[in-house]
Short mmCIF file of N, CA, C and O in Angstrom, two decimals:
data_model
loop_
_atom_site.label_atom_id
_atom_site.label_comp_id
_atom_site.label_asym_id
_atom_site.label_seq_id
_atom_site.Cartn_x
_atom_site.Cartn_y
_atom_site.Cartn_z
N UNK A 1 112.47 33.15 135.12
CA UNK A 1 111.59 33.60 134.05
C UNK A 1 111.29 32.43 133.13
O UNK A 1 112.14 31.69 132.64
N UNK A 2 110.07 32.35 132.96
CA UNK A 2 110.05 31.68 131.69
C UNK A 2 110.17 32.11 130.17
O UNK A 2 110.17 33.32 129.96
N UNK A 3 110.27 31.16 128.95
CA UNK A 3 110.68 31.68 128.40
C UNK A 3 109.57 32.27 127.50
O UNK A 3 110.03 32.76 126.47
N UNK A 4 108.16 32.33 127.64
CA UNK A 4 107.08 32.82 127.26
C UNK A 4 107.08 34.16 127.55
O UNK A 4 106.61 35.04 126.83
N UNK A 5 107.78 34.34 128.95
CA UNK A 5 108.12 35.46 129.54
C UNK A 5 109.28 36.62 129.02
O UNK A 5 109.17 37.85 128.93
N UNK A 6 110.17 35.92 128.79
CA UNK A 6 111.37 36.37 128.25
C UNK A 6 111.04 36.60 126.64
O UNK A 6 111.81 37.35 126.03
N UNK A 7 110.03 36.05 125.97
CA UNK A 7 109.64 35.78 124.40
C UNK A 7 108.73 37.64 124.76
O UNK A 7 109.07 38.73 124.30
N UNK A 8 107.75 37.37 125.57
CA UNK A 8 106.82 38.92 125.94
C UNK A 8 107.87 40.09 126.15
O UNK A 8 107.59 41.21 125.73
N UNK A 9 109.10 39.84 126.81
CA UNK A 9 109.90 41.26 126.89
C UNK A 9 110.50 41.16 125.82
O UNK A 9 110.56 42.35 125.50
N UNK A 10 110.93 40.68 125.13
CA UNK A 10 112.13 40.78 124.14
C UNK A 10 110.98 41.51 122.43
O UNK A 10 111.49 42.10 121.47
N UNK A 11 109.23 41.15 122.60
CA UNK A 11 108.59 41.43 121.64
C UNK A 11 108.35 42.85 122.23
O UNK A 11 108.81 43.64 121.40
N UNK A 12 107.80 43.60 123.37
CA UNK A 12 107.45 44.33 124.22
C UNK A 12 108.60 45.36 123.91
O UNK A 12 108.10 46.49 123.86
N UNK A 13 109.82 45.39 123.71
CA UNK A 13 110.75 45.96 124.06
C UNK A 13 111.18 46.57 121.90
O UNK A 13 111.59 47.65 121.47
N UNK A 14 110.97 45.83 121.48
CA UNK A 14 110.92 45.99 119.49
C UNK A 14 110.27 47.21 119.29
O UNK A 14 110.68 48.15 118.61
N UNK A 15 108.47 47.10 120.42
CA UNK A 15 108.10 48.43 120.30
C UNK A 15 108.42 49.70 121.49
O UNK A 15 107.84 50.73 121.82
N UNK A 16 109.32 49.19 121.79
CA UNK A 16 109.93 50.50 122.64
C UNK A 16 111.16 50.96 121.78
O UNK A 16 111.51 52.14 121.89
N UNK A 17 111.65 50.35 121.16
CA UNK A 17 112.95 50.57 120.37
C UNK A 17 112.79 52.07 119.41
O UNK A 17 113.66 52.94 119.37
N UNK A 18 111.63 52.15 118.75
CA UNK A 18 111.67 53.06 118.05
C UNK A 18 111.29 54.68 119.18
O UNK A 18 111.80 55.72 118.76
N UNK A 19 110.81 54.72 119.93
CA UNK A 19 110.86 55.89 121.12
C UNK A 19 111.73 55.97 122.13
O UNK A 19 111.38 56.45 123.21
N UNK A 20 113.23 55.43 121.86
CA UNK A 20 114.12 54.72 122.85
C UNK A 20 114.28 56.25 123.57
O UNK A 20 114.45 56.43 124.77
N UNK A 21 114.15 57.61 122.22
CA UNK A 21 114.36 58.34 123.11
C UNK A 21 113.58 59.20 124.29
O UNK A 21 113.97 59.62 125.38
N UNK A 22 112.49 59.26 123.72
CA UNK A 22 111.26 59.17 124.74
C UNK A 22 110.91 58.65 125.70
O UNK A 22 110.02 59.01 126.47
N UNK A 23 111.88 57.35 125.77
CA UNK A 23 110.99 56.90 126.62
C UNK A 23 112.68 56.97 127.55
O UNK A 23 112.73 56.65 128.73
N UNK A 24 113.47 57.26 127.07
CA UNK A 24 114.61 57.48 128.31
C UNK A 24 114.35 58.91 128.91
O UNK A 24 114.81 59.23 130.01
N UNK A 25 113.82 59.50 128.36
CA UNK A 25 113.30 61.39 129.22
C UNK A 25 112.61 60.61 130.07
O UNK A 25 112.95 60.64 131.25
N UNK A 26 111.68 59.90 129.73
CA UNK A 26 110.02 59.71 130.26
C UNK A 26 110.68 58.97 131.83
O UNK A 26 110.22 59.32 132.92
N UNK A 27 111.86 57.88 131.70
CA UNK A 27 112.89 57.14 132.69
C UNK A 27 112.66 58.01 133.94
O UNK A 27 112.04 57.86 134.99
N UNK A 28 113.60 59.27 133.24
CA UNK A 28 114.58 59.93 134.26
C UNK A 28 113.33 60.55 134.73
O UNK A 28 113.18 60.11 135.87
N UNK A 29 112.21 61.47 134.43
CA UNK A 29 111.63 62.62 134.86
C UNK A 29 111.02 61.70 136.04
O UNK A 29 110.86 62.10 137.19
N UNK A 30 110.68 60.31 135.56
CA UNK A 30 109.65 59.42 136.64
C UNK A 30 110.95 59.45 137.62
O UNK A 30 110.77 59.89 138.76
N UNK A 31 112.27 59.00 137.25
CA UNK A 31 113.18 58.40 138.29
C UNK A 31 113.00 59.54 139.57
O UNK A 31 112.35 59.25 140.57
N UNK A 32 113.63 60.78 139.40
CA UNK A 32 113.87 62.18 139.60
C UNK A 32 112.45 62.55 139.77
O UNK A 32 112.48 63.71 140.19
N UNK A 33 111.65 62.31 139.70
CA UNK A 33 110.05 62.97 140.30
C UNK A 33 110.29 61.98 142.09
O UNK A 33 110.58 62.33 143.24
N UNK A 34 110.02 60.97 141.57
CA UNK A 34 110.04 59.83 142.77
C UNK A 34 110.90 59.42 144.10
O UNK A 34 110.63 58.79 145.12
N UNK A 35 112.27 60.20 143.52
CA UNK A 35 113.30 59.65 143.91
C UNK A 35 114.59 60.93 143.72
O UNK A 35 115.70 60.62 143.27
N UNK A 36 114.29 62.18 144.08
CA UNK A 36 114.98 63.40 144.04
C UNK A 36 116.53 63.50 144.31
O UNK A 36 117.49 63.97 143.69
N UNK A 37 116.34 62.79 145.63
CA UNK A 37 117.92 62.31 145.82
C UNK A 37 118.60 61.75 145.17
O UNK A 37 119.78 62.09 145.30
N UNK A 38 118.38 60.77 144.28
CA UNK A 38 119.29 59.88 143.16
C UNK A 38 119.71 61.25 141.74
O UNK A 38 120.46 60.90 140.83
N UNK A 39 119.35 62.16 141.74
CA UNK A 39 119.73 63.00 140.53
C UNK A 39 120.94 63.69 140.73
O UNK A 39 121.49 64.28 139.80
N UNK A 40 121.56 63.67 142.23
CA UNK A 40 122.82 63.49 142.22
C UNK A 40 123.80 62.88 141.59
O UNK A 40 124.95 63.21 141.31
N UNK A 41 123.12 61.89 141.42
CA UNK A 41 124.30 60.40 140.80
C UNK A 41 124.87 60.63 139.63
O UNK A 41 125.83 60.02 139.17
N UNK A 42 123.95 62.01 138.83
CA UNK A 42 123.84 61.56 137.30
C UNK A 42 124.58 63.12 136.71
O UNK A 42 124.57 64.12 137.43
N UNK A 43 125.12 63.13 135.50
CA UNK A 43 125.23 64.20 135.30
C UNK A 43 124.24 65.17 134.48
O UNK A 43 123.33 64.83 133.73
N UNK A 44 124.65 66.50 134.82
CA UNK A 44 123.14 67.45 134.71
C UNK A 44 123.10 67.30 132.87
O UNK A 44 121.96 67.61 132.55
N UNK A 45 123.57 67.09 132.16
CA UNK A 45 123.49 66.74 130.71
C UNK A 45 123.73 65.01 131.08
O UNK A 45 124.67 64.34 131.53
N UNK A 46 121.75 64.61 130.44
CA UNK A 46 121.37 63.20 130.53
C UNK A 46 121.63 62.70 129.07
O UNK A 46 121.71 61.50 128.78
N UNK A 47 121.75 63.67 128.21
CA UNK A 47 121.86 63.13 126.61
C UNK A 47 122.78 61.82 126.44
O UNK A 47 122.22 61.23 125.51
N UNK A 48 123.63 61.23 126.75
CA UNK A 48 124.73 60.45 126.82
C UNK A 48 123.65 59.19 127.67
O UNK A 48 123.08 58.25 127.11
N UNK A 49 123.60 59.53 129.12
CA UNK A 49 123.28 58.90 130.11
C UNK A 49 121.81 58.22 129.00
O UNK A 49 122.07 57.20 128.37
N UNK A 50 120.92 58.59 128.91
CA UNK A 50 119.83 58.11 128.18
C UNK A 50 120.23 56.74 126.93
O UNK A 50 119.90 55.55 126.86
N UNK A 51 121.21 57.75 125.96
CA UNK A 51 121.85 56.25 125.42
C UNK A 51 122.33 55.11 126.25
O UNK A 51 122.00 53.95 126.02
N UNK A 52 122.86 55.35 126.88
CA UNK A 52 124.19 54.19 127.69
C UNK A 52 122.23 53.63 128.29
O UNK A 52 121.83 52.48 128.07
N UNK A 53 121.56 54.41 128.81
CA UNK A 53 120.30 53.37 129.39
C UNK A 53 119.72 52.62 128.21
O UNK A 53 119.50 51.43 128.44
N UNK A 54 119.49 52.97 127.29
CA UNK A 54 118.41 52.41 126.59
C UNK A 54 119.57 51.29 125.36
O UNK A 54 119.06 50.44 124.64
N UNK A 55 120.97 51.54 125.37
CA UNK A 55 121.85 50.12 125.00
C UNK A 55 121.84 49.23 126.12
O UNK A 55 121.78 48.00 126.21
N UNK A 56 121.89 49.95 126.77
CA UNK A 56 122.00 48.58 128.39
C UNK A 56 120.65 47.64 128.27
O UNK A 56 120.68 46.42 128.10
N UNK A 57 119.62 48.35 128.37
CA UNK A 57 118.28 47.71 128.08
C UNK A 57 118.10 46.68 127.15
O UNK A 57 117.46 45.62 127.21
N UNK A 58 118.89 47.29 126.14
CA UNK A 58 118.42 46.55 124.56
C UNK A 58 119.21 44.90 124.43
O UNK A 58 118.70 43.86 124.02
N UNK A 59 120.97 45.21 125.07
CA UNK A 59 121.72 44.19 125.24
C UNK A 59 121.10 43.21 126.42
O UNK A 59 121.25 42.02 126.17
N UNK A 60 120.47 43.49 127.58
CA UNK A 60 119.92 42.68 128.40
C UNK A 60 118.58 42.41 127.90
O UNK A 60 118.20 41.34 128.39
N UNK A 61 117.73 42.92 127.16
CA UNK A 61 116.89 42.30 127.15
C UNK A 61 116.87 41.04 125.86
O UNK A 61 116.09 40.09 125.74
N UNK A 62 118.22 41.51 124.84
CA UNK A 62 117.82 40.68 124.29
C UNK A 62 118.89 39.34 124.20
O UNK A 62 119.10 38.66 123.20
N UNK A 63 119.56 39.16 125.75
CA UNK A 63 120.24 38.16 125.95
C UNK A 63 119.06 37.29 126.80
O UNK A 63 119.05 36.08 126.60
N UNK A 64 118.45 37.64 127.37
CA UNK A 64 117.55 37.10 128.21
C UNK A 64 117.53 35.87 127.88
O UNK A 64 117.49 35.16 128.89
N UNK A 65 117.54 35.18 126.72
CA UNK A 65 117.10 34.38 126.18
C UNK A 65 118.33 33.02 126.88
O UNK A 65 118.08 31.83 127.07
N UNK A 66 119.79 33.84 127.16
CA UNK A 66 120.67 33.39 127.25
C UNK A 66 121.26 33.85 129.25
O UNK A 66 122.39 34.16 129.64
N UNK A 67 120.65 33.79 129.63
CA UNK A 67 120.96 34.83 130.92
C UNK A 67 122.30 34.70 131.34
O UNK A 67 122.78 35.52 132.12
N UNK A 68 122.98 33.72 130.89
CA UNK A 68 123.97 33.70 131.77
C UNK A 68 125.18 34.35 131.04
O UNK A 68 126.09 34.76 131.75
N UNK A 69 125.31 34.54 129.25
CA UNK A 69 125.74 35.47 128.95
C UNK A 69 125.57 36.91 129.66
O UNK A 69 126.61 37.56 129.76
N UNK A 70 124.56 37.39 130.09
CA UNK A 70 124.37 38.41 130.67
C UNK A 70 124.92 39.08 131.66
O UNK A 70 125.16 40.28 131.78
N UNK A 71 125.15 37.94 132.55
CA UNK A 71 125.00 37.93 134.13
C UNK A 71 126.55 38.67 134.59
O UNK A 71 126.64 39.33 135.63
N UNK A 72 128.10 38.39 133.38
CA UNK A 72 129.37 39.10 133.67
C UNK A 72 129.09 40.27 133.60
O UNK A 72 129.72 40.95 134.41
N UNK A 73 128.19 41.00 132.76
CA UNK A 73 128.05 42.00 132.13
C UNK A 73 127.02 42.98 133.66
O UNK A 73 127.50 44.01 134.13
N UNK A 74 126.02 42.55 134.05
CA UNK A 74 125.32 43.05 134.83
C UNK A 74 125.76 43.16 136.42
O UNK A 74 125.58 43.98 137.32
N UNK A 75 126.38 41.94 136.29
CA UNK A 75 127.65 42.07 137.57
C UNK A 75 128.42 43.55 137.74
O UNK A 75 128.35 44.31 138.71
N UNK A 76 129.14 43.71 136.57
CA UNK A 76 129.60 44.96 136.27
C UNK A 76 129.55 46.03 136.40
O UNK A 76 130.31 46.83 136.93
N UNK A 77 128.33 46.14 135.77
CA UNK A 77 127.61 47.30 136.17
C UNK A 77 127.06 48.03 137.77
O UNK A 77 127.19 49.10 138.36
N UNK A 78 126.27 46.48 138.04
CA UNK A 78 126.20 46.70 139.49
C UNK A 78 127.04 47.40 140.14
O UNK A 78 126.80 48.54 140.56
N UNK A 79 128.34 46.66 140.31
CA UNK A 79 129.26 47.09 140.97
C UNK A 79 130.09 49.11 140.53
O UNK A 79 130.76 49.88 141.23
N UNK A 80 129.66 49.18 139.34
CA UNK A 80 129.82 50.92 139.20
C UNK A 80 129.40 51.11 139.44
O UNK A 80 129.78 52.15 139.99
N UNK A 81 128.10 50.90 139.69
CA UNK A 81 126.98 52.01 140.50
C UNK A 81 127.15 52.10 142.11
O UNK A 81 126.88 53.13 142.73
N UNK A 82 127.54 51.12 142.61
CA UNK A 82 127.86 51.66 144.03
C UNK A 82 128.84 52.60 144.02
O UNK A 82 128.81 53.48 144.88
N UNK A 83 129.89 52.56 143.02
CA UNK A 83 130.81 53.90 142.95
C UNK A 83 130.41 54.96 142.91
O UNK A 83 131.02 55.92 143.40
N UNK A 84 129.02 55.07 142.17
CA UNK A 84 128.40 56.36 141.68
C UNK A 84 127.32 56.88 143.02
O UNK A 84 126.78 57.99 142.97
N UNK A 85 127.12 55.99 144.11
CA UNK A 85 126.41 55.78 144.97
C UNK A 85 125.24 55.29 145.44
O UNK A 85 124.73 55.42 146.56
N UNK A 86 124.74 54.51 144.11
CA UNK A 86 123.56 53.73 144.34
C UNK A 86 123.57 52.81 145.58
O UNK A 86 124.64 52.73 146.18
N UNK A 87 122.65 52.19 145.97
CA UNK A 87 122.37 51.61 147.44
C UNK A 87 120.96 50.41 146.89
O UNK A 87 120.16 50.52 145.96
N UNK A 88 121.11 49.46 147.81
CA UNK A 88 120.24 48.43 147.67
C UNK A 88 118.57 48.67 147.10
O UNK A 88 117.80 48.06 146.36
N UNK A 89 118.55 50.02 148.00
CA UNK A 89 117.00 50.17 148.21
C UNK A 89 116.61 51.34 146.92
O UNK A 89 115.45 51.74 146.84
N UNK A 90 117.58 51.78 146.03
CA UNK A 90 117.19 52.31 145.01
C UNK A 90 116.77 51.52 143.42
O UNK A 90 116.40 51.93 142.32
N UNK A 91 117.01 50.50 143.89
CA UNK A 91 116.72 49.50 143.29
C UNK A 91 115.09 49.09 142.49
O UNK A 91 114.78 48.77 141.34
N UNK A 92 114.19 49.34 143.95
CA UNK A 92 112.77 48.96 143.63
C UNK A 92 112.66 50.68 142.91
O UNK A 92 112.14 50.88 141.82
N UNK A 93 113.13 51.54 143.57
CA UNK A 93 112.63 52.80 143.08
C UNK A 93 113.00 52.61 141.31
O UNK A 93 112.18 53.12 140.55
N UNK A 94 113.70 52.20 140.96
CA UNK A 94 114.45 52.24 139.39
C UNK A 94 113.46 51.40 138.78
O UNK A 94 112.79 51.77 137.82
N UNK A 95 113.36 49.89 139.52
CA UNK A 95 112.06 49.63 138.62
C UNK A 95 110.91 49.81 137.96
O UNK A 95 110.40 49.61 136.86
N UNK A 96 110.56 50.50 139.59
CA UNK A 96 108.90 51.48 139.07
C UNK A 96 109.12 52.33 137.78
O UNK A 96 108.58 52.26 136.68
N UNK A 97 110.05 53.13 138.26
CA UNK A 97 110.36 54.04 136.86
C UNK A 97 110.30 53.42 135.52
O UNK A 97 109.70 53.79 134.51
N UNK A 98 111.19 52.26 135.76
CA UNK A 98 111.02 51.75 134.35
C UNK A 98 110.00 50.82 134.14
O UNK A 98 110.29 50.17 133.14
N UNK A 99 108.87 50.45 134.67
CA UNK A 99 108.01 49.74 134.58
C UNK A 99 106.81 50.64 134.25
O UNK A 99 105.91 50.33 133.46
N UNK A 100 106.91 52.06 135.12
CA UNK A 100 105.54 52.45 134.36
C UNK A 100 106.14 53.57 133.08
O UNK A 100 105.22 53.93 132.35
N UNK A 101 107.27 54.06 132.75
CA UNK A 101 108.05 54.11 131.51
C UNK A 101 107.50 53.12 130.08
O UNK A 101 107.40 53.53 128.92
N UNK A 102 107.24 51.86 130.55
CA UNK A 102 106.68 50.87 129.49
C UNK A 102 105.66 50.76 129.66
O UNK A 102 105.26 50.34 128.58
N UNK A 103 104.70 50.85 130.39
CA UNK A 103 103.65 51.25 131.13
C UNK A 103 103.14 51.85 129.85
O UNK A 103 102.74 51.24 128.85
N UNK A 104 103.25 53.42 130.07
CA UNK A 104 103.20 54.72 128.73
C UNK A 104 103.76 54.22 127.31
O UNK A 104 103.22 54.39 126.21
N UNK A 105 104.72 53.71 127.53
CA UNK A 105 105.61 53.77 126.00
C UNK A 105 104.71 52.91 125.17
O UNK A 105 104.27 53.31 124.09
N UNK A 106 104.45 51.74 125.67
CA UNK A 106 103.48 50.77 125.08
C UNK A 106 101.99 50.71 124.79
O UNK A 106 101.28 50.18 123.94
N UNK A 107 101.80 51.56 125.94
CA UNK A 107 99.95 52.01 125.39
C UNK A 107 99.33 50.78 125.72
O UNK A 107 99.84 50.04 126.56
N UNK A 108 97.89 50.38 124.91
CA UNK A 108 97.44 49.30 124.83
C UNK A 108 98.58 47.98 124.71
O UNK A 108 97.99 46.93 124.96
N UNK A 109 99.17 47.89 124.58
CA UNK A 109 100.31 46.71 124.45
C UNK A 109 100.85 46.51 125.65
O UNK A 109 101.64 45.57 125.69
N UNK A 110 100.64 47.27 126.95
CA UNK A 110 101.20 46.90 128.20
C UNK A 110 100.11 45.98 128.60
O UNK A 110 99.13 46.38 129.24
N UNK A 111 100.26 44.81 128.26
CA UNK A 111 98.88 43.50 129.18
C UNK A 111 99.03 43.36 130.25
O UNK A 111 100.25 43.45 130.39
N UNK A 112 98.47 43.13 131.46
CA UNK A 112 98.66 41.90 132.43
C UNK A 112 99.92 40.94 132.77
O UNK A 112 100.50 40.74 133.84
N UNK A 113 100.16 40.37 131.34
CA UNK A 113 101.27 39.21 130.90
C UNK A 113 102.56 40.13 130.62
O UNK A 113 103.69 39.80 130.99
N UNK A 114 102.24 41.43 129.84
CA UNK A 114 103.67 41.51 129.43
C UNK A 114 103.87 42.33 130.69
O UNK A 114 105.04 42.11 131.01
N UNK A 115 103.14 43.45 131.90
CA UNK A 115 103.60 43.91 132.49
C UNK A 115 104.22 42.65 134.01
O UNK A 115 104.79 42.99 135.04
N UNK A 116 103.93 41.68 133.71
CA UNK A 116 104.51 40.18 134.88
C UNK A 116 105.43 39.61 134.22
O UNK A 116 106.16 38.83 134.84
N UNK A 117 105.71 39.86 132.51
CA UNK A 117 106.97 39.39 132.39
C UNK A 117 108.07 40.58 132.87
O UNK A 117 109.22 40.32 133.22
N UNK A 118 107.65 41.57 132.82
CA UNK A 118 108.56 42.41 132.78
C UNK A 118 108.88 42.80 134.01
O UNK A 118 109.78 43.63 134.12
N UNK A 119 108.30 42.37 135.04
CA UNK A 119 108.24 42.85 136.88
C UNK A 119 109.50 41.48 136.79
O UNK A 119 110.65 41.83 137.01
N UNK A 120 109.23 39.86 136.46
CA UNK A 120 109.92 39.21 136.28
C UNK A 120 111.52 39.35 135.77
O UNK A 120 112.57 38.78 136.11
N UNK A 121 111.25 40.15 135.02
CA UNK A 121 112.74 40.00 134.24
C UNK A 121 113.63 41.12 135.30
O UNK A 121 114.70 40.86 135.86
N UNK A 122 112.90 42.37 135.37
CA UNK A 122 114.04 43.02 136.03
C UNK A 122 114.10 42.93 137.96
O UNK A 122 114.92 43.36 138.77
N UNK A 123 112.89 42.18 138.11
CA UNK A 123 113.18 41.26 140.00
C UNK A 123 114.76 40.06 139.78
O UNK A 123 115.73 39.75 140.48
N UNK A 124 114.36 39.81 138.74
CA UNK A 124 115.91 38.31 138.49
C UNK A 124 116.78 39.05 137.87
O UNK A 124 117.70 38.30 137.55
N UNK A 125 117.02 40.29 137.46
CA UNK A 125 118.29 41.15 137.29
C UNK A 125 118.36 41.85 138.39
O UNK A 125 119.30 41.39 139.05
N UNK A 126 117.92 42.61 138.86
CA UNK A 126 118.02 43.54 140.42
C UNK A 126 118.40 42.68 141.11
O UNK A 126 119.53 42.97 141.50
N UNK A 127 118.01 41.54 141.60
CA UNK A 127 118.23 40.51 142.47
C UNK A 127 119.39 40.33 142.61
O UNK A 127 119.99 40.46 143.68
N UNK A 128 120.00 39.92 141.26
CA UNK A 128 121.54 39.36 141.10
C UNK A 128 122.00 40.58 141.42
O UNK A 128 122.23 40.94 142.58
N UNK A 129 122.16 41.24 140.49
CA UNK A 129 122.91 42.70 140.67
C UNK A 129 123.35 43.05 141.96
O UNK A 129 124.56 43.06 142.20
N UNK A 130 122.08 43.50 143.28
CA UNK A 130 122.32 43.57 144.20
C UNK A 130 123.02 42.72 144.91
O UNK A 130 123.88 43.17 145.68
N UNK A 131 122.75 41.01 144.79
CA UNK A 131 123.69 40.06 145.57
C UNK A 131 125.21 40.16 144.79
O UNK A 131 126.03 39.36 145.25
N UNK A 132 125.64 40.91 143.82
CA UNK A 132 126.99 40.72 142.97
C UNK A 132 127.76 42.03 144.08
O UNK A 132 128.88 42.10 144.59
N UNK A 133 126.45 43.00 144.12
CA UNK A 133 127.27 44.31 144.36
C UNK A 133 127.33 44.69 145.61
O UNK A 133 127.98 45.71 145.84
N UNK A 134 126.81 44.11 146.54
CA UNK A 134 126.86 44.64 148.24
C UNK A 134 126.61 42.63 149.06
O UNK A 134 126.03 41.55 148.95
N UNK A 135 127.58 43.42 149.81
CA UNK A 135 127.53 42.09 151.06
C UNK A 135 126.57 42.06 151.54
O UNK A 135 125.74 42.95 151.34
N UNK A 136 126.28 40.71 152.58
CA UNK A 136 125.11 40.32 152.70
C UNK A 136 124.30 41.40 153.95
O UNK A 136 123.09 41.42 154.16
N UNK A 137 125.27 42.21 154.64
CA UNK A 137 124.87 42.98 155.56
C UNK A 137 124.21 44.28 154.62
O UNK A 137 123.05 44.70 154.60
N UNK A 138 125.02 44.57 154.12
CA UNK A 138 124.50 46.08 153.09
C UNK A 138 123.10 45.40 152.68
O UNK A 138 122.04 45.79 153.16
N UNK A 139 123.19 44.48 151.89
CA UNK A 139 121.96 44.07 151.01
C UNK A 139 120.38 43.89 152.01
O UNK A 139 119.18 43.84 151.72
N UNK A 140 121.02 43.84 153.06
CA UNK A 140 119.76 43.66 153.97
C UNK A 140 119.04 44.98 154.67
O UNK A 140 117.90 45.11 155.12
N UNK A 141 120.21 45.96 154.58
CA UNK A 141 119.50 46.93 155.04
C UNK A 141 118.12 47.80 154.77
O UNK A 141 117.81 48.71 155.54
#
């Protein structure tokens, strides 16, 4: 990422802050419209789950600046979610969600630029994540 890039999510994301909760419903209904099978993973009261998403968001997006602070932290995570049963290929599905999530949340403020910083930022977090959390055979499947 560059850091013009990382400067567009971290401004992009100030105005998502104030609909954090809106726009974590707006998450799940896209996740769970798209992706039916993953609503297993989660428990049927998202109230909790929505916070823990939209602190996770807020702490990564606004380390970005610093990625490699980040990177113990997202490691981490990764690796619970295969507990919970996530899999390589739910991965792109989570993005979409949260890409057209900001998509809506932002309105006119989703550009061109900020929606390529933001395909950027979470391709170089998914990326890692997945290489932290599954061997190289899993990851390929």
């Amino acid at each position: 990422m560059t850091p013009e890039q990382v400067n567009l999510v971290q401004q992009s994301f100030v105005k998502v802050a104030p609909i954090s909760e809106q726009a974590a419903v707006m998450f799940y209904d896209r996740l769970f419209e798209v992706a039916p099978q993953v609503k297993a993973m989660f428990p049927s009261d998202l109230t909790e789950q929505r916070k823990k998403l939209m602190a996770t968001l807020a702490l990564v997006v606004n380390g970005l600046s610093n990625l490699a602070a980040v990177l113990p932290a997202a490691s981490a995570l990764a690796k619970r979610h295969v507990n919970y049963g996530a899999k390589p290929e739910h991965y792109p599905v989570v993005g979409g969600a949260l890409l057209l999530t900001l998509e809506k949340g932002l309105g006119a403020a989703w550009t061109p630029e900020v929606a390529a910083a933001w395909t950027a930022a979470y391709g170089t977090l998914s990326g890692y994540m997945i290489s932290e959390a599954y061997d190289k055979s899993q990851a390929a499947e």
